[in-house]
Coordinates of C-alpha atoms and ligand atoms in Angstrom, one line a residue:
M1 CA 41.7 -184.6 -121.5
H2 CA 43.1 -181.3 -121.4
F3 CA 40.5 -179.1 -120.2
Q4 CA 40.9 -175.7 -121.1
S5 CA 39.4 -172.2 -120.8
Y6 CA 38.9 -170.6 -124.6
L7 CA 39.6 -167.4 -124.6
K8 CA 37.0 -165.4 -125.6
I9 CA 37.3 -161.4 -126.3
I10 CA 35.1 -158.9 -127.6
S11 CA 34.7 -154.9 -128.0
M12 CA 31.4 -154.3 -126.5
N13 CA 32.1 -152.5 -123.5
D14 CA 27.4 -152.1 -122.6
I15 CA 28.0 -155.7 -120.6
R16 CA 30.3 -155.1 -117.1
K17 CA 30.1 -154.4 -113.6
K18 CA 32.7 -154.2 -110.9
V19 CA 32.2 -155.0 -107.4
D20 CA 34.4 -155.3 -104.4
F21 CA 33.0 -158.7 -103.2
L22 CA 31.8 -161.1 -106.1
V23 CA 30.1 -164.3 -104.4
I24 CA 29.6 -167.4 -106.7
G25 CA 26.6 -169.4 -105.2
S26 CA 23.9 -168.5 -102.5
G27 CA 24.2 -171.9 -100.2
V28 CA 25.0 -171.7 -96.4
A29 CA 29.1 -171.1 -97.6
G30 CA 28.0 -168.4 -100.3
L31 CA 25.2 -165.7 -97.8
C32 CA 28.1 -165.7 -95.2
F33 CA 30.7 -164.5 -96.4
A34 CA 27.9 -162.2 -98.3
L35 CA 27.0 -161.1 -95.2
K36 CA 30.3 -160.8 -93.3
A37 CA 31.8 -159.1 -96.5
A38 CA 28.7 -156.6 -96.8
N39 CA 29.9 -154.6 -93.7
Y40 CA 33.3 -153.8 -95.5
G41 CA 32.1 -153.2 -99.3
K42 CA 29.2 -153.6 -102.2
V43 CA 29.0 -157.8 -102.6
C44 CA 27.1 -159.1 -105.1
I45 CA 26.7 -163.0 -105.0
V46 CA 25.0 -164.5 -108.3
T47 CA 23.4 -167.7 -108.7
K48 CA 22.4 -169.9 -111.4
A49 CA 18.7 -170.7 -110.1
K50 CA 17.1 -169.5 -108.0
M51 CA 18.7 -168.1 -104.3
D52 CA 17.4 -171.6 -101.9
D53 CA 18.2 -173.8 -104.4
T54 CA 20.5 -175.5 -102.9
S55 CA 22.0 -178.2 -101.4
T56 CA 21.8 -176.7 -97.7
K57 CA 18.5 -175.6 -98.1
Y58 CA 17.8 -179.9 -98.1
A59 CA 20.2 -180.6 -94.6
Q60 CA 18.9 -182.7 -92.4
G61 CA 20.0 -184.5 -90.0
G62 CA 22.2 -180.6 -88.8
V63 CA 25.2 -179.2 -87.7
A64 CA 27.8 -180.8 -85.3
A65 CA 29.3 -178.6 -82.8
V66 CA 30.3 -178.2 -79.2
M67 CA 28.1 -176.6 -76.9
Y68 CA 28.1 -178.3 -73.8
S69 CA 29.6 -180.9 -71.2
P70 CA 30.1 -184.6 -70.7
D71 CA 31.0 -183.1 -75.0
T72 CA 34.8 -181.7 -75.1
Y73 CA 36.4 -180.2 -78.3
E74 CA 38.7 -183.1 -77.9
K75 CA 36.8 -185.2 -78.1
H76 CA 34.5 -184.1 -81.5
I77 CA 38.4 -183.6 -83.4
E78 CA 38.9 -187.5 -82.4
D79 CA 35.7 -188.3 -84.1
T80 CA 36.8 -186.0 -87.3
M81 CA 40.2 -187.4 -87.3
I82 CA 38.9 -191.5 -86.6
A83 CA 36.2 -190.6 -89.4
G84 CA 38.7 -188.9 -92.0
D85 CA 40.9 -191.9 -92.0
E86 CA 44.3 -190.7 -91.0
L87 CA 43.9 -188.1 -94.2
S88 CA 42.7 -185.0 -91.9
D89 CA 44.7 -182.4 -91.7
R90 CA 44.5 -181.8 -87.9
H91 CA 45.7 -178.6 -87.3
I92 CA 43.1 -177.2 -89.9
V93 CA 40.6 -179.8 -87.7
E94 CA 41.3 -178.3 -84.1
L95 CA 40.4 -175.1 -85.5
T96 CA 36.7 -175.2 -87.2
I97 CA 36.0 -177.6 -84.1
R98 CA 37.7 -175.3 -81.3
E99 CA 35.0 -172.3 -83.8
S100 CA 32.0 -174.1 -83.4
T101 CA 30.3 -173.0 -81.2
E102 CA 31.6 -169.4 -81.5
R103 CA 29.8 -170.5 -85.1
I104 CA 26.6 -171.7 -84.0
M105 CA 25.8 -168.5 -81.2
E106 CA 26.2 -166.1 -85.0
L107 CA 23.6 -168.3 -86.9
V108 CA 21.0 -168.3 -83.8
E109 CA 22.2 -164.3 -83.6
W110 CA 21.3 -164.0 -87.6
G111 CA 18.0 -165.6 -86.1
V112 CA 18.9 -169.1 -86.6
D113 CA 15.8 -171.2 -84.2
F114 CA 18.0 -174.6 -83.4
D115 CA 15.6 -176.7 -81.2
K116 CA 15.9 -177.2 -77.0
T117 CA 14.8 -179.1 -74.6
K118 CA 12.2 -178.1 -71.8
S119 CA 15.0 -176.6 -69.7
G120 CA 15.9 -174.0 -72.7
K121 CA 19.4 -176.1 -74.2
F122 CA 19.9 -176.9 -77.6
A123 CA 18.6 -180.1 -78.0
L124 CA 21.3 -182.3 -79.9
A125 CA 21.6 -185.5 -82.2
K126 CA 23.7 -188.6 -82.3
E127 CA 24.9 -189.4 -85.7
G128 CA 27.8 -191.8 -87.1
G129 CA 30.7 -191.7 -85.7
H130 CA 30.0 -189.3 -83.3
S131 CA 31.2 -190.8 -79.3
E132 CA 28.1 -187.9 -78.3
F133 CA 25.3 -185.9 -79.4
R134 CA 26.1 -182.5 -80.7
V135 CA 24.2 -182.3 -83.7
L136 CA 21.8 -178.8 -83.0
H137 CA 19.4 -179.0 -86.0
H138 CA 15.9 -177.7 -86.2
K139 CA 13.9 -181.4 -86.8
D140 CA 14.2 -182.6 -89.7
V141 CA 14.8 -179.6 -91.8
T142 CA 17.7 -177.7 -90.6
G143 CA 18.9 -176.7 -93.6
L144 CA 16.1 -175.0 -94.5
E145 CA 16.1 -172.8 -91.8
I146 CA 19.3 -172.2 -92.1
E147 CA 18.7 -171.3 -95.9
Q148 CA 15.8 -169.0 -94.5
K149 CA 17.3 -167.0 -92.7
L150 CA 20.2 -166.3 -94.4
I151 CA 18.7 -165.3 -97.0
K152 CA 16.4 -162.9 -95.5
A153 CA 19.0 -161.1 -93.8
A154 CA 20.8 -161.0 -97.2
Q155 CA 17.8 -159.4 -98.9
Q156 CA 17.7 -156.5 -96.3
N157 CA 20.9 -155.8 -96.5
P158 CA 21.7 -152.9 -98.4
N159 CA 25.1 -153.8 -99.4
I160 CA 24.2 -157.2 -101.3
E161 CA 22.8 -157.3 -104.8
I162 CA 21.5 -161.1 -105.6
M163 CA 21.2 -161.9 -109.5
E164 CA 19.0 -165.4 -109.5
N165 CA 19.5 -167.7 -112.8
A166 CA 22.4 -166.4 -113.0
L167 CA 25.7 -168.6 -113.9
A168 CA 29.0 -168.4 -113.7
V169 CA 30.5 -169.4 -116.3
E170 CA 34.4 -169.2 -115.8
I171 CA 36.7 -166.9 -113.2
I172 CA 38.8 -164.7 -115.6
T173 CA 42.3 -164.6 -115.2
Q174 CA 45.4 -163.5 -116.6
H175 CA 44.7 -166.6 -119.9
H176 CA 41.7 -164.2 -120.6
L177 CA 44.9 -161.1 -121.3
G178 CA 46.5 -163.6 -123.5
V179 CA 49.1 -164.6 -121.0
T180 CA 50.3 -168.3 -120.8
V181 CA 49.1 -169.6 -118.1
S182 CA 50.4 -172.8 -116.6
R183 CA 50.0 -175.2 -113.8
R184 CA 53.4 -173.9 -112.8
T185 CA 52.3 -170.2 -113.4
P186 CA 53.4 -168.9 -110.0
D187 CA 51.2 -166.0 -109.5
I188 CA 47.7 -166.9 -111.6
T189 CA 45.6 -163.8 -110.5
C190 CA 41.7 -164.0 -110.6
Y191 CA 40.1 -160.2 -111.5
G192 CA 36.1 -161.5 -111.1
A193 CA 34.0 -164.1 -113.9
Y194 CA 32.2 -164.7 -116.2
I195 CA 28.2 -165.0 -116.0
Y196 CA 25.5 -165.3 -118.1
N197 CA 22.9 -163.1 -117.3
P198 CA 19.5 -164.3 -118.4
K199 CA 17.7 -162.0 -118.8
T200 CA 20.3 -160.7 -122.1
K201 CA 21.4 -164.6 -122.6
K202 CA 24.5 -162.8 -123.0
V203 CA 27.8 -163.6 -120.9
M204 CA 29.2 -160.2 -119.1
T205 CA 32.1 -159.8 -117.1
I206 CA 31.8 -158.7 -113.7
L207 CA 35.1 -157.6 -112.4
S208 CA 35.8 -157.9 -109.1
K209 CA 38.5 -157.7 -106.4
I210 CA 37.6 -160.5 -104.1
T211 CA 35.8 -163.9 -105.7
M212 CA 34.2 -165.8 -103.2
M213 CA 33.6 -169.6 -105.0
A214 CA 30.7 -171.2 -103.1
T215 CA 29.5 -173.3 -105.6
G216 CA 29.0 -176.4 -103.4
G217 CA 28.8 -179.9 -104.6
I218 CA 28.5 -182.4 -107.4
G219 CA 26.9 -185.3 -106.9
T220 CA 24.5 -184.4 -110.6
V221 CA 28.0 -186.4 -111.7
Y222 CA 26.4 -189.6 -109.8
G223 CA 22.6 -191.0 -111.5
N224 CA 21.4 -191.2 -107.8
T225 CA 22.1 -188.9 -105.7
T226 CA 20.6 -186.5 -102.2
N227 CA 22.0 -183.5 -104.3
P228 CA 19.6 -181.4 -106.2
T229 CA 20.1 -180.7 -109.4
V230 CA 22.2 -177.2 -108.9
A231 CA 25.2 -179.6 -108.3
T232 CA 27.3 -180.0 -111.0
G233 CA 31.1 -178.9 -110.0
D234 CA 30.9 -175.8 -111.5
G235 CA 32.8 -173.7 -109.4
I236 CA 35.7 -176.5 -109.2
A237 CA 35.8 -177.0 -113.0
M238 CA 36.3 -173.8 -113.0
V239 CA 39.5 -173.8 -111.0
Y240 CA 40.8 -176.5 -112.4
R241 CA 40.4 -175.3 -115.7
A242 CA 41.9 -172.1 -115.0
K243 CA 45.0 -174.3 -113.6
G244 CA 44.2 -173.8 -109.9
A245 CA 44.5 -176.4 -107.3
V246 CA 41.7 -179.2 -106.6
R247 CA 42.6 -182.3 -104.5
G248 CA 41.4 -185.3 -103.2
M249 CA 37.8 -186.1 -105.4
E250 CA 38.9 -190.0 -105.1
F251 CA 36.2 -189.1 -101.9
V252 CA 32.6 -189.5 -102.8
Q253 CA 30.8 -189.9 -99.9
F254 CA 27.6 -191.8 -100.9
H255 CA 24.4 -191.2 -97.9
P256 CA 23.8 -195.2 -97.2
T257 CA 20.7 -193.9 -96.6
S258 CA 18.1 -192.4 -99.6
L259 CA 15.6 -193.8 -99.6
Y260 CA 14.0 -196.4 -102.1
N261 CA 11.9 -194.4 -105.3
P262 CA 13.8 -195.0 -108.1
S263 CA 11.2 -192.6 -110.8
E264 CA 12.9 -190.1 -108.6
R265 CA 15.9 -187.1 -108.8
P266 CA 16.6 -186.5 -106.2
S267 CA 16.7 -189.1 -104.3
F268 CA 15.2 -188.1 -101.1
L269 CA 17.4 -188.5 -97.9
I270 CA 16.5 -190.3 -94.8
T271 CA 18.2 -188.9 -92.6
E272 CA 21.3 -190.5 -90.8
A273 CA 19.6 -188.9 -86.6
M274 CA 17.1 -191.7 -87.6
R275 CA 20.2 -193.9 -86.9
G276 CA 20.7 -192.2 -84.0
A277 CA 17.5 -192.3 -83.0
G278 CA 17.5 -196.1 -82.7
A279 CA 16.1 -197.4 -85.9
I280 CA 18.5 -200.4 -88.0
L281 CA 19.3 -201.3 -91.0
K282 CA 17.6 -204.9 -92.0
N283 CA 17.6 -207.0 -94.8
K284 CA 14.2 -208.3 -96.3
D285 CA 14.4 -210.9 -94.3
G286 CA 14.8 -208.4 -91.0
E287 CA 18.1 -209.9 -89.7
E288 CA 20.2 -207.2 -88.6
F289 CA 23.3 -207.2 -91.1
M290 CA 25.6 -204.5 -89.9
R291 CA 27.9 -206.1 -86.9
K292 CA 28.8 -208.4 -89.4
Y293 CA 30.6 -205.4 -90.7
D294 CA 31.3 -203.4 -87.9
E295 CA 30.7 -203.4 -84.1
R296 CA 29.1 -200.2 -84.0
G297 CA 27.0 -201.8 -86.4
S298 CA 24.2 -199.1 -88.1
L299 CA 25.7 -195.9 -86.7
A300 CA 29.8 -197.0 -87.8
P301 CA 31.0 -194.0 -90.4
R302 CA 29.4 -193.2 -93.4
D303 CA 31.8 -195.8 -95.8
I304 CA 31.7 -199.0 -93.2
V305 CA 27.6 -198.6 -93.7
A306 CA 27.1 -197.7 -97.4
R307 CA 30.0 -200.2 -98.3
A308 CA 27.8 -202.6 -96.4
I309 CA 24.6 -202.1 -97.7
D310 CA 26.6 -202.5 -101.2
N311 CA 27.9 -205.9 -100.5
E312 CA 24.5 -206.9 -99.3
M313 CA 22.4 -205.8 -102.0
K314 CA 25.3 -207.6 -104.6
I315 CA 25.3 -210.4 -102.9
K316 CA 21.5 -210.8 -102.4
G317 CA 20.6 -209.3 -106.1
I318 CA 19.3 -207.0 -104.5
D319 CA 17.9 -203.3 -105.2
H320 CA 17.8 -202.3 -101.7
V321 CA 18.0 -203.1 -97.8
Y322 CA 15.8 -201.3 -95.1
L323 CA 15.6 -198.9 -92.2
D324 CA 13.6 -199.8 -89.2
T325 CA 12.4 -197.0 -88.3
T326 CA 10.0 -198.9 -86.2
L327 CA 12.8 -198.9 -83.3
I328 CA 11.7 -195.4 -82.7
P329 CA 9.9 -194.2 -80.1
K330 CA 5.8 -193.0 -82.4
H331 CA 5.8 -189.8 -80.6
E332 CA 9.8 -189.1 -81.8
I333 CA 9.2 -189.9 -85.0
F334 CA 6.3 -186.8 -85.2
T335 CA 7.8 -184.5 -83.4
H336 CA 11.6 -185.0 -84.5
F337 CA 11.2 -186.2 -88.3
P338 CA 8.1 -184.9 -89.6
N339 CA 9.4 -184.1 -92.8
I340 CA 10.4 -187.6 -93.5
Y341 CA 7.2 -188.8 -92.1
A342 CA 4.8 -187.1 -94.6
K343 CA 7.7 -187.9 -97.2
C344 CA 7.5 -191.8 -96.6
L345 CA 3.5 -191.7 -96.2
S346 CA 3.2 -190.1 -99.7
I347 CA 4.6 -193.0 -101.0
G348 CA 2.2 -195.3 -99.0
I349 CA 4.9 -195.8 -96.0
D350 CA 4.1 -195.9 -92.6
P351 CA 7.3 -195.2 -91.1
T352 CA 5.9 -196.1 -87.3
K353 CA 4.8 -199.2 -88.9
E354 CA 7.1 -200.8 -92.2
M355 CA 10.3 -200.5 -92.6
I356 CA 12.3 -197.9 -95.2
P357 CA 13.5 -199.3 -98.1
V358 CA 16.7 -197.1 -98.3
V359 CA 20.0 -197.3 -100.9
P360 CA 23.3 -195.2 -100.8
A361 CA 23.4 -192.7 -103.1
A362 CA 26.4 -189.8 -104.1
H363 CA 25.8 -187.4 -101.1
Y364 CA 28.9 -184.9 -100.5
S365 CA 32.2 -183.8 -102.5
C366 CA 34.7 -184.1 -99.0
G367 CA 37.4 -183.2 -102.0
G368 CA 37.7 -179.8 -104.0
I369 CA 39.6 -176.6 -104.6
Q370 CA 42.5 -176.8 -102.5
V371 CA 42.2 -174.3 -99.8
D372 CA 44.4 -172.6 -97.3
E373 CA 43.7 -172.0 -93.7
W374 CA 41.5 -169.0 -94.8
G375 CA 39.7 -169.4 -97.7
R376 CA 42.3 -169.2 -100.0
S377 CA 43.1 -171.1 -103.2
S378 CA 45.7 -171.6 -104.8
I379 CA 45.0 -168.1 -107.6
L380 CA 45.4 -164.9 -106.3
H381 CA 42.2 -163.3 -104.7
L382 CA 40.0 -166.1 -105.2
Y383 CA 38.3 -167.6 -101.8
A384 CA 36.9 -171.3 -101.7
S385 CA 34.5 -172.1 -99.4
G386 CA 31.9 -174.8 -98.2
E387 CA 31.6 -177.9 -99.8
C388 CA 33.5 -176.8 -103.7
A389 CA 36.6 -176.4 -100.9
S390 CA 38.6 -178.8 -99.6
T391 CA 40.3 -177.4 -96.8
G392 CA 41.6 -180.7 -95.3
L393 CA 38.7 -181.3 -92.4
H394 CA 37.1 -183.9 -93.9
G395 CA 40.5 -186.1 -94.7
A396 CA 39.5 -189.8 -96.5
N397 CA 35.7 -189.2 -95.4
R398 CA 33.1 -186.8 -93.7
L399 CA 32.0 -187.0 -90.8
A400 CA 27.8 -186.5 -90.8
S401 CA 27.4 -183.0 -90.1
N402 CA 30.6 -181.5 -90.6
S403 CA 29.9 -179.8 -93.4
L404 CA 27.6 -176.9 -92.3
L405 CA 29.9 -176.2 -89.7
E406 CA 32.8 -176.6 -92.2
A407 CA 31.4 -173.5 -94.4
L408 CA 30.7 -171.6 -91.6
V409 CA 33.9 -171.9 -90.1
F410 CA 35.8 -171.9 -93.2
S411 CA 33.8 -168.0 -94.8
H412 CA 33.9 -166.7 -91.7
R413 CA 37.8 -166.8 -91.8
A414 CA 38.1 -166.3 -95.4
C415 CA 35.6 -163.5 -94.8
L416 CA 39.0 -161.2 -91.8
N417 CA 41.3 -162.1 -94.0
A418 CA 39.5 -160.8 -97.9
V419 CA 39.0 -156.9 -95.9
E420 CA 42.1 -157.0 -95.0
A421 CA 43.7 -158.2 -98.4
I422 CA 41.2 -155.8 -100.6
K423 CA 42.7 -153.0 -99.5
S424 CA 45.6 -153.1 -101.6
I425 CA 43.5 -154.3 -105.2
D426 CA 42.8 -153.1 -107.2
F427 CA 40.4 -153.6 -110.4
C428 CA 41.5 -155.0 -114.1
D429 CA 40.1 -152.6 -116.5
E430 CA 42.0 -154.9 -119.5
V431 CA 39.8 -157.7 -119.0
P432 CA 37.8 -158.4 -122.5
D433 CA 34.8 -159.0 -122.4
W434 CA 33.5 -162.5 -123.8
D435 CA 33.4 -163.2 -127.5
T436 CA 30.6 -164.6 -129.3
E437 CA 31.9 -164.7 -132.8
G438 CA 31.9 -168.0 -134.8
T439 CA 28.5 -169.2 -132.2
V440 CA 25.8 -170.7 -133.8
L441 CA 22.6 -171.5 -132.0
N442 CA 22.6 -175.4 -130.7
E443 CA 19.6 -176.6 -132.3
E444 CA 20.1 -179.8 -130.8
M445 CA 19.9 -180.0 -126.9
V446 CA 19.6 -183.7 -127.5
L447 CA 22.8 -183.7 -127.8
I448 CA 23.9 -182.0 -124.2
T449 CA 20.9 -183.9 -122.1
Q450 CA 21.9 -187.1 -123.0
S451 CA 25.6 -187.0 -122.4
M452 CA 24.8 -185.8 -119.6
K453 CA 23.1 -188.9 -119.0
E454 CA 25.6 -191.3 -119.7
V455 CA 28.4 -189.4 -118.1
Q456 CA 25.8 -190.1 -115.1
M457 CA 25.6 -194.2 -116.1
I458 CA 29.1 -194.0 -116.6
M459 CA 30.2 -193.0 -113.3
S460 CA 27.8 -195.1 -111.2
S461 CA 28.8 -198.3 -113.1
Y462 CA 32.4 -198.0 -113.0
V463 CA 33.4 -195.7 -110.5
G464 CA 31.0 -195.7 -107.8
I465 CA 31.4 -197.1 -103.6
V466 CA 33.6 -200.1 -105.1
R467 CA 36.0 -199.6 -108.1
S468 CA 39.0 -201.5 -109.6
N469 CA 42.1 -200.1 -111.9
L470 CA 39.8 -201.6 -114.8
R471 CA 36.1 -200.4 -114.1
L472 CA 38.0 -197.0 -113.9
Q473 CA 39.6 -197.6 -117.5
R474 CA 36.7 -197.8 -118.9
A475 CA 35.2 -195.2 -116.8
F476 CA 38.0 -192.5 -118.2
D477 CA 38.0 -194.3 -122.0
R478 CA 34.5 -193.9 -121.9
L479 CA 34.4 -190.1 -120.7
D480 CA 37.0 -189.4 -123.2
I481 CA 34.5 -189.7 -126.1
I482 CA 32.2 -188.3 -124.7
Y483 CA 34.3 -185.0 -123.4
K484 CA 36.1 -184.4 -127.0
E485 CA 32.2 -185.0 -128.6
T486 CA 31.0 -182.3 -125.8
E487 CA 34.4 -180.0 -126.6
E488 CA 34.0 -179.3 -129.7
L489 CA 29.4 -179.4 -129.8
Y490 CA 30.9 -176.1 -127.0
K491 CA 33.4 -174.2 -129.3
R492 CA 30.7 -173.6 -131.9
S493 CA 27.9 -173.4 -129.8
I494 CA 26.1 -170.0 -128.5
L495 CA 26.6 -170.7 -124.8
I496 CA 23.7 -171.9 -123.2
P497 CA 23.9 -173.1 -119.2
E498 CA 22.9 -176.6 -119.9
I499 CA 26.3 -177.0 -121.9
C500 CA 28.4 -175.5 -119.6
E501 CA 27.3 -177.8 -116.4
L502 CA 27.5 -181.2 -118.9
R503 CA 31.2 -179.8 -119.7
N504 CA 31.3 -178.9 -115.8
V505 CA 30.8 -182.7 -114.5
I506 CA 32.7 -184.7 -117.6
N507 CA 35.3 -182.1 -115.8
V508 CA 34.7 -183.6 -112.7
G509 CA 34.1 -186.8 -113.7
Y510 CA 37.5 -187.0 -115.1
L511 CA 38.7 -185.7 -111.6
I512 CA 37.0 -187.9 -109.8
I513 CA 38.8 -190.6 -112.0
R514 CA 41.7 -189.7 -112.1
H515 CA 42.8 -189.0 -109.0
A516 CA 40.8 -192.1 -108.0
M517 CA 43.3 -193.6 -110.5
E518 CA 46.5 -192.2 -108.2
R519 CA 45.1 -193.8 -105.2
K520 CA 47.6 -197.6 -105.5
E521 CA 45.0 -198.2 -102.0
S522 CA 42.0 -197.9 -100.1
R523 CA 41.3 -195.1 -97.4
G524 CA 38.1 -193.9 -96.7
L525 CA 35.3 -193.3 -99.0
H526 CA 38.3 -194.7 -102.4
Y527 CA 37.5 -198.7 -101.7
S528 CA 39.7 -200.3 -104.4
L529 CA 39.4 -204.0 -105.2
D530 CA 43.0 -204.0 -106.6
Y531 CA 44.3 -202.7 -103.5
P532 CA 42.2 -203.3 -100.7
E533 CA 44.6 -202.6 -97.7
H534 CA 46.3 -198.6 -96.5
T535 CA 49.4 -198.2 -97.3
D536 CA 51.8 -195.9 -95.0
V537 CA 50.2 -192.7 -94.6
S538 CA 53.4 -191.1 -94.3
Q539 CA 54.4 -193.1 -97.5
S540 CA 52.1 -192.1 -99.4
K541 CA 52.7 -189.2 -101.7
H542 CA 48.3 -188.3 -102.7
D543 CA 47.9 -188.1 -98.8
M544 CA 46.2 -184.7 -98.5
L545 CA 47.7 -183.0 -95.1
Ligands
FAD1 P1 25.2 -175.0 -101.3 O1 24.2 -175.0 -100.2 O2 25.2 -176.5 -102.3 O3 25.3 -173.8 -102.7 C1 25.5 -173.3 -103.6 C2 25.4 -172.6 -104.8 O4 26.1 -172.5 -105.5 C3 23.8 -172.4 -105.3 O5 23.3 -171.5 -104.8 C4 23.9 -173.2 -106.1 O6 22.5 -172.3 -107.8 C5 24.9 -172.3 -106.7 N1 25.6 -172.1 -108.1 C6 26.4 -173.8 -108.4 N2 27.4 -173.5 -109.3 C7 27.7 -172.0 -109.9 C8 27.4 -172.1 -111.9 N3 28.3 -172.0 -111.6 N4 27.3 -170.2 -110.8 C9 26.5 -169.6 -110.1 N5 25.8 -170.3 -108.8 C10 25.6 -172.0 -108.8 N6 26.0 -181.4 -94.6 C11 25.4 -181.7 -92.8 O7 26.4 -181.0 -92.3 N7 24.5 -181.5 -92.0 C12 23.1 -182.5 -92.7 O8 22.8 -182.7 -92.1 C13 23.6 -182.4 -94.1 N8 22.3 -182.5 -94.4 C14 22.4 -182.7 -96.2 C15 21.9 -183.8 -96.8 C16 21.1 -183.4 -97.8 C17 20.0 -184.1 -98.5 C18 22.6 -183.3 -98.7 C19 23.1 -182.6 -100.2 C20 23.4 -182.5 -98.1 C21 23.6 -182.6 -96.7 N9 24.6 -181.9 -96.2 C22 24.4 -181.9 -94.8 C23 25.9 -180.8 -96.7 C24 25.2 -180.0 -96.5 O9 23.6 -179.7 -97.1 C25 26.1 -178.8 -97.8 O10 27.6 -179.6 -97.9 C26 26.1 -178.1 -97.7 O11 24.9 -177.7 -97.6 C27 27.1 -176.7 -99.3 O12 26.6 -175.4 -98.8 P2 27.3 -175.0 -100.7 O13 27.0 -173.1 -99.8 O14 28.8 -175.5 -99.9 O15 26.7 -174.8 -101.7
SIN2 C1 22.0 -186.6 -92.6 O1 21.1 -186.5 -91.4 O2 22.0 -188.2 -92.1 C2 22.7 -186.0 -93.7 C3 24.3 -185.8 -92.5 C4 24.9 -185.0 -93.2 O3 24.9 -185.4 -94.3 O4 26.1 -184.8 -92.3

């Protein structure tokens, strides 16, 4: 599969715009960057759906940060390193954790209301892999609280313009000036992005001095996911097509406990914080099976728990296991988990009296656009933050509630760097506008919608929690057929967001498969039947350090 961004050039000059900072995505990563960058120039946030249509909004458990003794930065650093299964970059882990307290206090200044104890201290929860209580939360709707407060701040900021339902199609580089660009080209430079304008139904050119990619996750690549439908890996695919560096895509985190409710998409999450509060995973006979797999039981790191559930389901031929939430005191369910309680009641399950049926679901991409400690991608003037970025924090497996933290830290660091860099950057006025010549309206929407389902089926069947050489090869071969058909369709169709998303999902599926094929070992979230052991990290040419 040879992914490339097609050269589309036209002459019309009435659909152009210039901004200092172009931010693609309106989740925690994009909004934090925008709010900070707005102190230094004009910011335009483009977001492909409604402003709050983000994974951020769905975050339940909270944000991990070191706030009080007996917790220490060292303990949080070690927990993160252990979860990352030797592939986290210690330097990045240390700087992220050490900046955690400051970033939390900044959120509080923006109005985010974290739960407190009666004594006025932040109420801290515990999740899998954490050795201390350190997860700040707002009941079980932490992400919603953060998203709403940040949106409000952005809407009130006169230096921030927001374009909703505006999908970024491609980032603009020298390629669009007619220069041949390969992965070996030095100094590939980002001049902005082509953006689908929902009002005109045309693609507009936004020239920017700095571009921040904050497009979130990839869950839609799989059939069963906790992610909203916007999570189609667009940023990762755009950067890959622009010949930027992407890494670690084999490390897809499956959350062990999404609500088993087959007709629902995205899957509703049952937060790990419930296990932190005492809930235990059981099979249908009421047996606590996790101890067979790990001495930490239901609170072992996610990769271990998800694999154990997958195994239990396979050996017993069942569709789900259960989370016994009756072990949590009732008042705690009412006060800490009101959203989950209401959701379960709405489908006839009372979590104070009955076990909740749960199943693993694709949840988080640890890999993504490779960035350095300042959030800089391999493409000049292009930064990335949040779930679409690979900073080196998560290694082979993310520690619960470290992702909101990562977005806060790296959007902050990216802004510090970008406001210096922008002083010597000019707009590239030679960039041509998008070419629509030779394209026609695609009347076969079914080709797009069904191909999307096929991709999800392939990825779920062969590139899920447990992989093998044969499964990966089968996935690759089937995806290749859909890839070729879709590229043909794309070249001759008038651009619509759906076909862009399909291309991106295929591109991301390809990267997951290829990176999984390259990793000849089992590590963290990547488990292969053909290579069940770890290799020595120091020998591995694939490591992420
Ligand atoms: P998002 O919040 O997903 O925002 C991405 C934005 O990019 C969206 O606005 C989207 O519309 C836009 N976008 C995408 N493509 C394009 C495009 N082509 N053009 C224009 N716009 C585009 N993490 C934790 O740390 N703690 C938790 O408790 C937690 N709970 C979670 C619960 C659930 C159910 C889920 C799904 C995730 C959870 N996570 C949690 C993970 C965390 O929420 C995400 O990793 C994080 O919010 C990602 O933030 P982001 O800003 O990178 O992306
Ligand atoms: C959860 O609440 O279990 C999700 C936390 C996370 O994904 O970090």
